[in-house]
Amino acid sequence: MEHFLADIGSNPSYSQHRRAKIGEEVIESARSTVAGLLGVNDPSCVVFTLNATEALNRILWGFIDRGNRVLASNFEHSSVTRPLAYLKKRRGIKVERIGDPTTGIITADHVHRACEKKPAQLLAITHASNVCGTIQPVPDIVKAAHEHGCAVLLDTAQTAGVLPIEAEKWDIDFLAFSGHKHLLGPMGVGGFYVADPNKLFPVVSGSTGYFDDCDEMPGTMPQRFEPGTPNAPGLAGLGASCKALSEKGIKNIRKEHQNLTRKVLKAFKGTPGIKLYGPTDARKRVGVIGFNIDSLHPGDIGSCLDQKFDIMVRTGLCSCHWANELTGTMPDGVIRASLGYFTKEEDVDLLIEAVTMIAQELPEPVCA
Ligand SMILES: Cc1ncc(COP(=O)(O)O)c(C=O)c1O
């Protein structure tokens, strides 16, 4: 990123001079690396945006037609549920949540039952819940949806970089990713994969630097969906981080991540007062660990962990109120510890020590 800002600094694709060309190479190299991590053979089908939220909005507004029916999991983030709420208002769409009422997991049967009733244009699924870590069985879901002509949108904000993803093999229609989470890029980068660009309307249009004589966006990829100046320094960072992740290998990253997750789950499961959400088997989830401690307010626990133990966690509804409804954690939400690439065993030990200490000191917690 420093190199881009200090030595390149030009707007890629708008000129023929050498710095513009170098800038373009940096971005295209990032695109190829990200495509590799997502299981996409043609990098031009990967489009860069500001974040996963923008990617999801662009797919939802660019694909769903007036009056159509959309199915969604109970784990959808507000970057899906809010556009869907507006689409209900503006385009009269119907939204139906599907999946197991306790675990939130969607099986092929849920999809068949929902699609046999009436056709659905799109099924939106979050690969792993950002409240309780639950991983959805994506290939089975996609196969079932496609049998009914229903396209699938996969939100990989919590999985890209930590779980193997095979967008093409799984036959995903649309996939959104966040650059700043497990892909370890800077804030301000994200994007989407689109299997068939002709099926998606370019909601954002403007200059692409090429094909300036057309009134409309060009049909070429990725230009069709990338108008305006990109966050090139950010994409230089994303390219570098994704290169490091590819070199280490997602399977190896997953193994380490799973071991640390297993340790936390085992400790929390065995501690009275701690209520854990999501699967207790680390193989069925990611290391987003949502929990509560007895009747204490999640916000109070969050402040306590920060101030007394130097542990920073997310607390509250975590931008996902459907999952809070599912887990019975409305209106206060959960305490959420998120394990990542740089989380070490000693970090996890400290988390376990702090949380079990708070739970054991009930009803007068150390942080009261
Ligand atoms: C499941 C899920 N989807 C979407 C998003 C939005 O991601 P971004 O911050 O990149 O817009 C998040 C962010 O936490 C998330 O957890």
CSV table of C-alpha atoms and ligand atoms in Angstrom, one decimal:
chain,number,residue,atom,x,y,z
A,1,MET,CA,0.0,0.0,0.0
A,2,GLU,CA,2.9,2.3,0.8
A,3,HIS,CA,4.5,1.5,-2.5
A,4,PHE,CA,1.3,2.3,-4.3
A,5,LEU,CA,0.8,5.6,-2.6
A,6,ALA,CA,4.5,6.7,-2.8
A,7,ASP,CA,5.6,5.3,-6.1
A,8,ILE,CA,2.6,4.6,-8.3
A,9,GLY,CA,-0.2,6.9,-7.2
A,10,SER,CA,-2.0,7.0,-10.5
A,11,ASN,CA,-5.6,6.3,-11.5
A,12,PRO,CA,-5.5,2.9,-13.1
A,13,SER,CA,-7.1,2.4,-16.5
A,14,TYR,CA,-7.7,6.0,-17.4
A,15,SER,CA,-4.5,6.6,-19.2
A,16,GLN,CA,-1.8,4.9,-21.3
A,17,HIS,CA,1.2,6.1,-19.3
A,18,ARG,CA,3.4,3.7,-17.5
A,19,ARG,CA,2.2,4.4,-13.9
A,20,ALA,CA,-1.4,3.8,-14.9
A,21,LYS,CA,-0.3,0.5,-16.4
A,22,ILE,CA,1.6,-0.5,-13.3
A,23,GLY,CA,-1.5,0.5,-11.2
A,24,GLU,CA,-3.7,-1.6,-13.4
A,25,GLU,CA,-1.3,-4.6,-13.0
A,26,VAL,CA,-1.5,-4.3,-9.2
A,27,ILE,CA,-5.3,-4.4,-9.3
A,28,GLU,CA,-5.4,-7.3,-11.8
A,29,SER,CA,-3.0,-9.2,-9.8
A,30,ALA,CA,-5.1,-8.7,-6.7
A,31,ARG,CA,-8.2,-9.8,-8.7
A,32,SER,CA,-6.5,-13.1,-9.8
A,33,THR,CA,-5.4,-13.9,-6.2
A,34,VAL,CA,-8.8,-13.2,-4.8
A,35,ALA,CA,-10.4,-15.3,-7.6
A,36,GLY,CA,-8.1,-18.1,-6.6
A,37,LEU,CA,-9.2,-18.0,-3.0
A,38,LEU,CA,-12.8,-18.0,-4.0
A,39,GLY,CA,-12.6,-20.9,-6.4
A,40,VAL,CA,-13.2,-18.7,-9.5
A,41,ASN,CA,-11.3,-19.6,-12.7
A,42,ASP,CA,-12.0,-16.4,-14.6
A,43,PRO,CA,-10.8,-13.4,-12.5
A,44,SER,CA,-12.8,-10.9,-14.6
A,45,CYS,CA,-15.9,-12.2,-12.9
A,46,VAL,CA,-14.6,-10.9,-9.6
A,47,VAL,CA,-15.7,-7.2,-9.1
A,48,PHE,CA,-14.2,-4.9,-6.5
A,49,THR,CA,-16.4,-2.7,-4.3
A,50,LEU,CA,-16.0,-0.8,-1.1
A,51,ASN,CA,-17.1,-3.6,1.2
A,52,ALA,CA,-19.5,-6.6,1.4
A,53,THR,CA,-22.4,-4.3,2.1
A,54,GLU,CA,-22.0,-2.5,-1.2
A,55,ALA,CA,-21.5,-5.8,-3.0
A,56,LEU,CA,-24.7,-7.3,-1.5
A,57,ASN,CA,-26.8,-4.2,-2.3
A,58,ARG,CA,-25.6,-4.1,-5.9
A,59,ILE,CA,-26.5,-7.8,-6.4
A,60,LEU,CA,-29.9,-7.5,-4.7
A,61,TRP,CA,-30.9,-4.3,-6.5
A,62,GLY,CA,-29.4,-5.4,-9.8
A,63,PHE,CA,-31.0,-8.9,-9.9
A,64,ILE,CA,-34.3,-9.0,-8.1
A,65,ASP,CA,-37.2,-7.9,-10.3
A,66,ARG,CA,-40.5,-6.4,-9.3
A,67,GLY,CA,-43.0,-8.7,-7.6
A,68,ASN,CA,-40.6,-11.6,-7.2
A,69,ARG,CA,-40.1,-13.9,-4.2
A,70,VAL,CA,-36.9,-14.2,-2.3
A,71,LEU,CA,-35.9,-16.8,0.2
A,72,ALA,CA,-33.3,-16.1,2.9
A,73,SER,CA,-31.7,-17.8,5.8
A,74,ASN,CA,-32.2,-16.7,9.4
A,75,PHE,CA,-28.5,-15.6,9.5
A,76,GLU,CA,-28.7,-12.8,7.1
A,77,HIS,CA,-26.8,-9.6,8.1
A,78,SER,CA,-28.5,-6.3,7.8
A,79,SER,CA,-26.6,-5.7,4.6
A,80,VAL,CA,-29.0,-8.2,3.2
A,81,THR,CA,-32.1,-7.8,5.3
A,82,ARG,CA,-32.3,-4.0,4.9
A,83,PRO,CA,-32.0,-4.0,1.1
A,84,LEU,CA,-34.7,-6.7,1.1
A,85,ALA,CA,-36.9,-4.5,3.3
A,86,TYR,CA,-36.5,-1.7,0.8
A,87,LEU,CA,-37.1,-4.0,-2.2
A,88,LYS,CA,-40.3,-5.0,-0.5
A,89,LYS,CA,-41.4,-1.4,-0.4
A,90,ARG,CA,-40.1,-0.3,-3.8
A,91,ARG,CA,-40.6,-3.4,-5.9
A,92,GLY,CA,-43.3,-5.3,-4.0
A,93,ILE,CA,-41.1,-8.4,-3.5
A,94,LYS,CA,-42.0,-11.1,-1.0
A,95,VAL,CA,-39.3,-12.3,1.4
A,96,GLU,CA,-39.5,-15.7,3.2
A,97,ARG,CA,-37.1,-17.0,5.8
A,98,ILE,CA,-36.3,-20.7,5.6
A,99,GLY,CA,-34.3,-23.2,7.6
A,100,ASP,CA,-34.5,-25.1,10.8
A,101,PRO,CA,-36.3,-23.0,13.5
A,102,THR,CA,-33.7,-24.0,16.2
A,103,THR,CA,-30.4,-24.3,14.4
A,104,GLY,CA,-31.0,-22.0,11.4
A,105,ILE,CA,-29.4,-24.6,9.2
A,106,ILE,CA,-31.0,-25.0,5.7
A,107,THR,CA,-31.3,-28.4,4.2
A,108,ALA,CA,-32.2,-29.4,0.7
A,109,ASP,CA,-35.6,-30.4,2.0
A,110,HIS,CA,-36.3,-26.8,3.3
A,111,VAL,CA,-35.4,-25.5,-0.2
A,112,HIS,CA,-37.6,-28.0,-2.0
A,113,ARG,CA,-40.5,-27.3,0.3
A,114,ALA,CA,-40.2,-23.6,-0.1
A,115,CYS,CA,-39.8,-23.7,-3.9
A,116,GLU,CA,-42.5,-26.3,-4.6
A,117,LYS,CA,-45.1,-24.0,-3.2
A,118,LYS,CA,-44.2,-21.0,-5.5
A,119,PRO,CA,-41.2,-20.1,-7.6
A,120,ALA,CA,-38.5,-18.0,-6.0
A,121,GLN,CA,-36.0,-15.8,-7.9
A,122,LEU,CA,-33.2,-15.8,-5.3
A,123,LEU,CA,-32.1,-17.6,-2.2
A,124,ALA,CA,-29.7,-15.5,0.0
A,125,ILE,CA,-27.5,-17.5,2.4
A,126,THR,CA,-24.8,-16.4,4.7
A,127,HIS,CA,-22.0,-19.0,4.5
A,128,ALA,CA,-21.3,-18.8,8.3
A,129,SER,CA,-23.3,-16.9,10.8
A,130,ASN,CA,-21.7,-13.8,12.3
A,131,VAL,CA,-23.6,-14.4,15.6
A,132,CYS,CA,-23.1,-18.1,16.2
A,133,GLY,CA,-20.6,-19.2,13.6
A,134,THR,CA,-22.9,-21.9,12.1
A,135,ILE,CA,-21.7,-23.0,8.6
A,136,GLN,CA,-24.4,-23.7,6.1
A,137,PRO,CA,-24.2,-26.8,3.8
A,138,VAL,CA,-23.8,-24.7,0.7
A,139,PRO,CA,-23.4,-27.2,-2.1
A,140,ASP,CA,-26.5,-29.2,-1.1
A,141,ILE,CA,-28.5,-25.9,-0.8
A,142,VAL,CA,-27.4,-24.7,-4.2
A,143,LYS,CA,-28.2,-28.0,-5.9
A,144,ALA,CA,-31.7,-28.0,-4.5
A,145,ALA,CA,-32.3,-24.3,-5.3
A,146,HIS,CA,-31.2,-24.8,-8.9
A,147,GLU,CA,-33.6,-27.7,-9.4
A,148,HIS,CA,-36.3,-25.1,-9.0
A,149,GLY,CA,-34.6,-22.4,-11.1
A,150,CYS,CA,-33.8,-20.3,-8.0
A,151,ALA,CA,-30.5,-18.5,-8.1
A,152,VAL,CA,-28.2,-18.4,-5.0
A,153,LEU,CA,-26.4,-15.5,-3.4
A,154,LEU,CA,-23.7,-16.5,-0.9
A,155,ASP,CA,-22.4,-14.0,1.6
A,156,THR,CA,-18.9,-15.1,2.6
A,157,ALA,CA,-18.1,-12.1,4.8
A,158,GLN,CA,-17.3,-14.4,7.7
A,159,THR,CA,-15.7,-17.3,5.7
A,160,ALA,CA,-13.5,-16.0,2.8
A,161,GLY,CA,-9.9,-16.5,4.0
A,162,VAL,CA,-10.8,-19.0,6.7
A,163,LEU,CA,-12.9,-21.7,5.0
A,164,PRO,CA,-12.2,-23.2,1.6
A,165,ILE,CA,-14.6,-21.7,-0.9
A,166,GLU,CA,-15.4,-23.2,-4.4
A,167,ALA,CA,-17.7,-20.7,-6.0
A,168,GLU,CA,-17.6,-22.4,-9.4
A,169,LYS,CA,-17.6,-26.0,-8.3
A,170,TRP,CA,-20.6,-25.2,-6.0
A,171,ASP,CA,-22.3,-23.5,-8.9
A,172,ILE,CA,-22.9,-20.3,-7.0
A,173,ASP,CA,-24.6,-17.5,-9.0
A,174,PHE,CA,-23.5,-14.5,-6.9
A,175,LEU,CA,-21.0,-14.3,-4.0
A,176,ALA,CA,-20.1,-11.3,-1.9
A,177,PHE,CA,-16.9,-11.0,0.1
A,178,SER,CA,-15.5,-8.5,2.6
A,179,GLY,CA,-11.8,-7.6,2.2
A,180,HIS,CA,-11.0,-6.4,5.7
A,181,LYS,CA,-12.0,-9.5,7.7
A,182,HIS,CA,-10.4,-12.9,7.2
A,183,LEU,CA,-8.9,-11.8,3.9
A,184,LEU,CA,-6.8,-9.4,6.0
A,185,GLY,CA,-7.0,-6.5,3.6
A,186,PRO,CA,-7.5,-2.9,4.7
A,187,MET,CA,-10.9,-1.4,5.3
A,188,GLY,CA,-12.6,-0.1,2.2
A,189,VAL,CA,-12.2,-3.1,0.0
A,190,GLY,CA,-14.6,-6.0,-0.8
A,191,GLY,CA,-16.4,-7.3,-3.8
A,192,PHE,CA,-18.5,-9.9,-5.5
A,193,TYR,CA,-18.3,-12.7,-8.0
A,194,VAL,CA,-21.0,-13.0,-10.6
A,195,ALA,CA,-21.3,-16.3,-12.6
A,196,ASP,CA,-23.3,-14.7,-15.5
A,197,PRO,CA,-22.7,-11.0,-15.8
A,198,ASN,CA,-25.6,-10.7,-18.2
A,199,LYS,CA,-28.1,-11.5,-15.5
A,200,LEU,CA,-27.0,-8.6,-13.3
A,201,PHE,CA,-28.0,-5.0,-14.0
A,202,PRO,CA,-25.2,-2.5,-13.3
A,203,VAL,CA,-26.9,-0.5,-10.6
A,204,VAL,CA,-23.9,1.9,-10.4
A,205,SER,CA,-22.8,3.3,-13.7
A,206,GLY,CA,-20.2,5.9,-14.8
A,207,SER,CA,-16.9,6.1,-16.4
A,208,THR,CA,-14.9,3.0,-17.0
A,209,GLY,CA,-11.9,4.6,-18.8
A,210,TYR,CA,-12.5,2.4,-21.8
A,211,PHE,CA,-15.5,2.4,-24.3
A,212,ASP,CA,-16.2,6.1,-23.6
A,213,ASP,CA,-18.4,6.3,-26.7
A,214,CYS,CA,-21.1,4.1,-25.2
A,215,ASP,CA,-24.1,5.6,-23.4
A,216,GLU,CA,-24.4,2.6,-21.2
A,217,MET,CA,-21.9,0.5,-19.3
A,218,PRO,CA,-19.8,-1.8,-21.5
A,219,GLY,CA,-20.6,-5.6,-21.5
A,220,THR,CA,-16.9,-6.4,-20.8
A,221,MET,CA,-15.9,-7.6,-17.4
A,222,PRO,CA,-15.0,-6.4,-14.9
A,223,GLN,CA,-15.6,-2.9,-16.4
A,224,ARG,CA,-19.3,-3.4,-16.5
A,225,PHE,CA,-19.5,-3.2,-12.7
A,226,GLU,CA,-16.5,-1.0,-11.9
A,227,PRO,CA,-17.1,2.6,-12.8
A,228,GLY,CA,-15.1,5.4,-11.2
A,229,THR,CA,-11.8,5.5,-9.4
A,230,PRO,CA,-11.1,2.3,-7.4
A,231,ASN,CA,-9.5,2.2,-3.9
A,232,ALA,CA,-6.2,1.2,-5.6
A,233,PRO,CA,-4.0,1.4,-2.5
A,234,GLY,CA,-6.5,-0.7,-0.6
A,235,LEU,CA,-6.6,-3.2,-3.4
A,236,ALA,CA,-2.8,-3.3,-3.4
A,237,GLY,CA,-3.1,-4.3,0.3
A,238,LEU,CA,-5.8,-6.9,-0.4
A,239,GLY,CA,-3.7,-8.4,-3.2
A,240,ALA,CA,-0.7,-8.7,-0.8
A,241,SER,CA,-2.7,-10.2,2.1
A,242,CYS,CA,-4.5,-12.7,-0.2
A,243,LYS,CA,-1.1,-13.7,-1.7
A,244,ALA,CA,0.1,-14.5,1.8
A,245,LEU,CA,-3.1,-16.4,2.7
A,246,SER,CA,-2.8,-18.5,-0.5
A,247,GLU,CA,0.8,-19.3,0.2
A,248,LYS,CA,-0.1,-20.5,3.7
A,249,GLY,CA,-3.1,-22.4,2.3
A,250,ILE,CA,-6.7,-21.9,3.5
A,251,LYS,CA,-6.9,-25.6,4.7
A,252,ASN,CA,-3.9,-24.9,7.1
A,253,ILE,CA,-5.5,-21.7,8.3
A,254,ARG,CA,-8.8,-23.5,8.8
A,255,LYS,CA,-7.0,-26.2,10.9
A,256,GLU,CA,-5.4,-23.7,13.2
A,257,HIS,CA,-8.6,-21.7,13.5
A,258,GLN,CA,-10.6,-24.8,14.2
A,259,ASN,CA,-8.2,-25.9,17.0
A,260,LEU,CA,-8.5,-22.6,18.8
A,261,THR,CA,-12.3,-22.6,18.3
A,262,ARG,CA,-12.5,-26.1,19.8
A,263,LYS,CA,-10.6,-25.0,22.9
A,264,VAL,CA,-12.9,-22.1,23.6
A,265,LEU,CA,-16.1,-24.2,22.9
A,266,LYS,CA,-14.9,-26.9,25.3
A,267,ALA,CA,-14.1,-24.4,28.1
A,268,PHE,CA,-17.4,-22.4,27.7
A,269,LYS,CA,-19.5,-25.6,27.4
A,270,GLY,CA,-18.3,-26.9,30.7
A,271,THR,CA,-18.7,-23.6,32.6
A,272,PRO,CA,-22.0,-23.1,34.5
A,273,GLY,CA,-23.6,-19.7,33.7
A,274,ILE,CA,-22.3,-19.5,30.2
A,275,LYS,CA,-24.8,-19.9,27.4
A,276,LEU,CA,-23.2,-20.7,24.1
A,277,TYR,CA,-24.9,-20.2,20.7
A,278,GLY,CA,-24.3,-22.3,17.6
A,279,PRO,CA,-22.8,-25.7,17.1
A,280,THR,CA,-20.6,-27.1,19.9
A,281,ASP,CA,-18.7,-29.1,17.3
A,282,ALA,CA,-15.9,-26.9,15.9
A,283,ARG,CA,-16.0,-28.6,12.5
A,284,LYS,CA,-19.5,-27.3,12.0
A,285,ARG,CA,-18.7,-23.6,12.6
A,286,VAL,CA,-16.2,-20.8,12.4
A,287,GLY,CA,-14.6,-19.0,15.3
A,288,VAL,CA,-17.2,-16.4,15.7
A,289,ILE,CA,-18.3,-17.3,19.2
A,290,GLY,CA,-21.5,-15.8,20.4
A,291,PHE,CA,-22.4,-16.3,24.1
A,292,ASN,CA,-24.0,-14.8,27.1
A,293,ILE,CA,-23.3,-15.0,30.8
A,294,ASP,CA,-26.3,-15.8,32.9
A,295,SER,CA,-28.5,-12.7,33.1
A,296,LEU,CA,-25.7,-10.1,32.8
A,297,HIS,CA,-26.0,-7.5,30.0
A,298,PRO,CA,-23.7,-8.3,27.1
A,299,GLY,CA,-22.6,-4.6,27.0
A,300,ASP,CA,-21.5,-4.8,30.6
A,301,ILE,CA,-19.5,-7.9,30.0
A,302,GLY,CA,-17.9,-6.3,26.9
A,303,SER,CA,-16.8,-3.3,28.9
A,304,CYS,CA,-15.5,-5.5,31.6
A,305,LEU,CA,-13.5,-7.7,29.2
A,306,ASP,CA,-12.0,-4.6,27.7
A,307,GLN,CA,-11.2,-2.7,30.8
A,308,LYS,CA,-10.1,-5.5,33.1
A,309,PHE,CA,-8.7,-8.0,30.7
A,310,ASP,CA,-7.7,-6.0,27.6
A,311,ILE,CA,-9.9,-8.2,25.5
A,312,MET,CA,-12.0,-6.5,22.8
A,313,VAL,CA,-15.2,-8.2,21.8
A,314,ARG,CA,-18.3,-7.2,19.9
A,315,THR,CA,-21.6,-7.0,21.9
A,316,GLY,CA,-25.2,-6.5,21.1
A,317,LEU,CA,-27.3,-7.6,18.1
A,318,CYS,CA,-24.2,-7.8,15.8
A,319,SER,CA,-26.2,-6.3,12.8
A,320,CYS,CA,-28.2,-9.5,12.5
A,321,HIS,CA,-31.5,-9.3,14.3
A,322,TRP,CA,-33.0,-12.3,12.5
A,323,ALA,CA,-30.3,-14.5,14.1
A,324,ASN,CA,-31.0,-12.9,17.5
A,325,GLU,CA,-34.6,-13.8,17.1
A,326,LEU,CA,-33.6,-17.4,16.2
A,327,THR,CA,-31.3,-17.7,19.2
A,328,GLY,CA,-33.7,-16.0,21.6
A,329,THR,CA,-31.2,-13.1,22.3
A,330,MET,CA,-33.4,-10.2,21.6
A,331,PRO,CA,-33.3,-7.4,22.6
A,332,ASP,CA,-29.8,-7.3,24.2
A,333,GLY,CA,-27.9,-9.7,21.8
A,334,VAL,CA,-24.8,-11.5,22.6
A,335,ILE,CA,-21.1,-11.2,23.5
A,336,ARG,CA,-19.1,-12.2,20.5
A,337,ALA,CA,-15.5,-13.2,20.5
A,338,SER,CA,-14.0,-13.5,17.0
A,339,LEU,CA,-10.9,-15.6,16.5
A,340,GLY,CA,-8.8,-14.6,13.5
A,341,TYR,CA,-5.5,-15.3,11.7
A,342,PHE,CA,-3.5,-13.5,14.4
A,343,THR,CA,-5.2,-15.0,17.4
A,344,LYS,CA,-2.7,-17.0,19.4
A,345,GLU,CA,-3.2,-19.8,21.9
A,346,GLU,CA,-2.4,-17.5,24.8
A,347,ASP,CA,-5.1,-15.0,23.6
A,348,VAL,CA,-7.6,-17.8,23.7
A,349,ASP,CA,-6.4,-18.9,27.2
A,350,LEU,CA,-6.9,-15.4,28.5
A,351,LEU,CA,-10.4,-15.2,27.0
A,352,ILE,CA,-11.3,-18.5,28.7
A,353,GLU,CA,-9.8,-17.4,32.0
A,354,ALA,CA,-11.6,-14.0,31.9
A,355,VAL,CA,-15.0,-15.3,30.9
A,356,THR,CA,-15.0,-18.3,33.3
A,357,MET,CA,-13.9,-15.9,36.1
A,358,ILE,CA,-16.8,-13.6,35.4
A,359,ALA,CA,-19.2,-16.5,35.2
A,360,GLN,CA,-18.0,-18.1,38.4
A,361,GLU,CA,-18.2,-14.9,40.4
A,362,LEU,CA,-21.9,-14.5,39.7
A,363,PRO,CA,-24.1,-13.0,41.1
A,364,GLU,CA,-21.5,-10.4,41.9
A,365,PRO,CA,-19.3,-10.3,38.8
A,366,VAL,CA,-15.8,-8.9,38.9
A,367,CYS,CA,-16.9,-6.2,36.7
A,368,ALA,CA,-20.0,-5.0,38.6
B,1,LIG,C1,-22.3,-12.0,7.5
B,1,LIG,C2,-21.9,-10.6,7.2
B,1,LIG,N1,-22.3,-10.1,6.0
B,1,LIG,C3,-22.0,-8.8,5.6
B,1,LIG,C4,-21.2,-8.0,6.4
B,1,LIG,C5,-20.9,-6.6,6.0
B,1,LIG,O1,-19.5,-6.6,5.7
B,1,LIG,P1,-18.8,-5.2,5.3
B,1,LIG,O2,-18.4,-4.6,6.6
B,1,LIG,O3,-17.6,-5.6,4.5
B,1,LIG,O4,-19.7,-4.4,4.6
B,1,LIG,C6,-20.8,-8.5,7.7
B,1,LIG,C7,-20.0,-7.6,8.6
B,1,LIG,O5,-19.8,-7.9,9.7
B,1,LIG,C8,-21.1,-9.8,8.0
B,1,LIG,O6,-20.7,-10.3,9.2
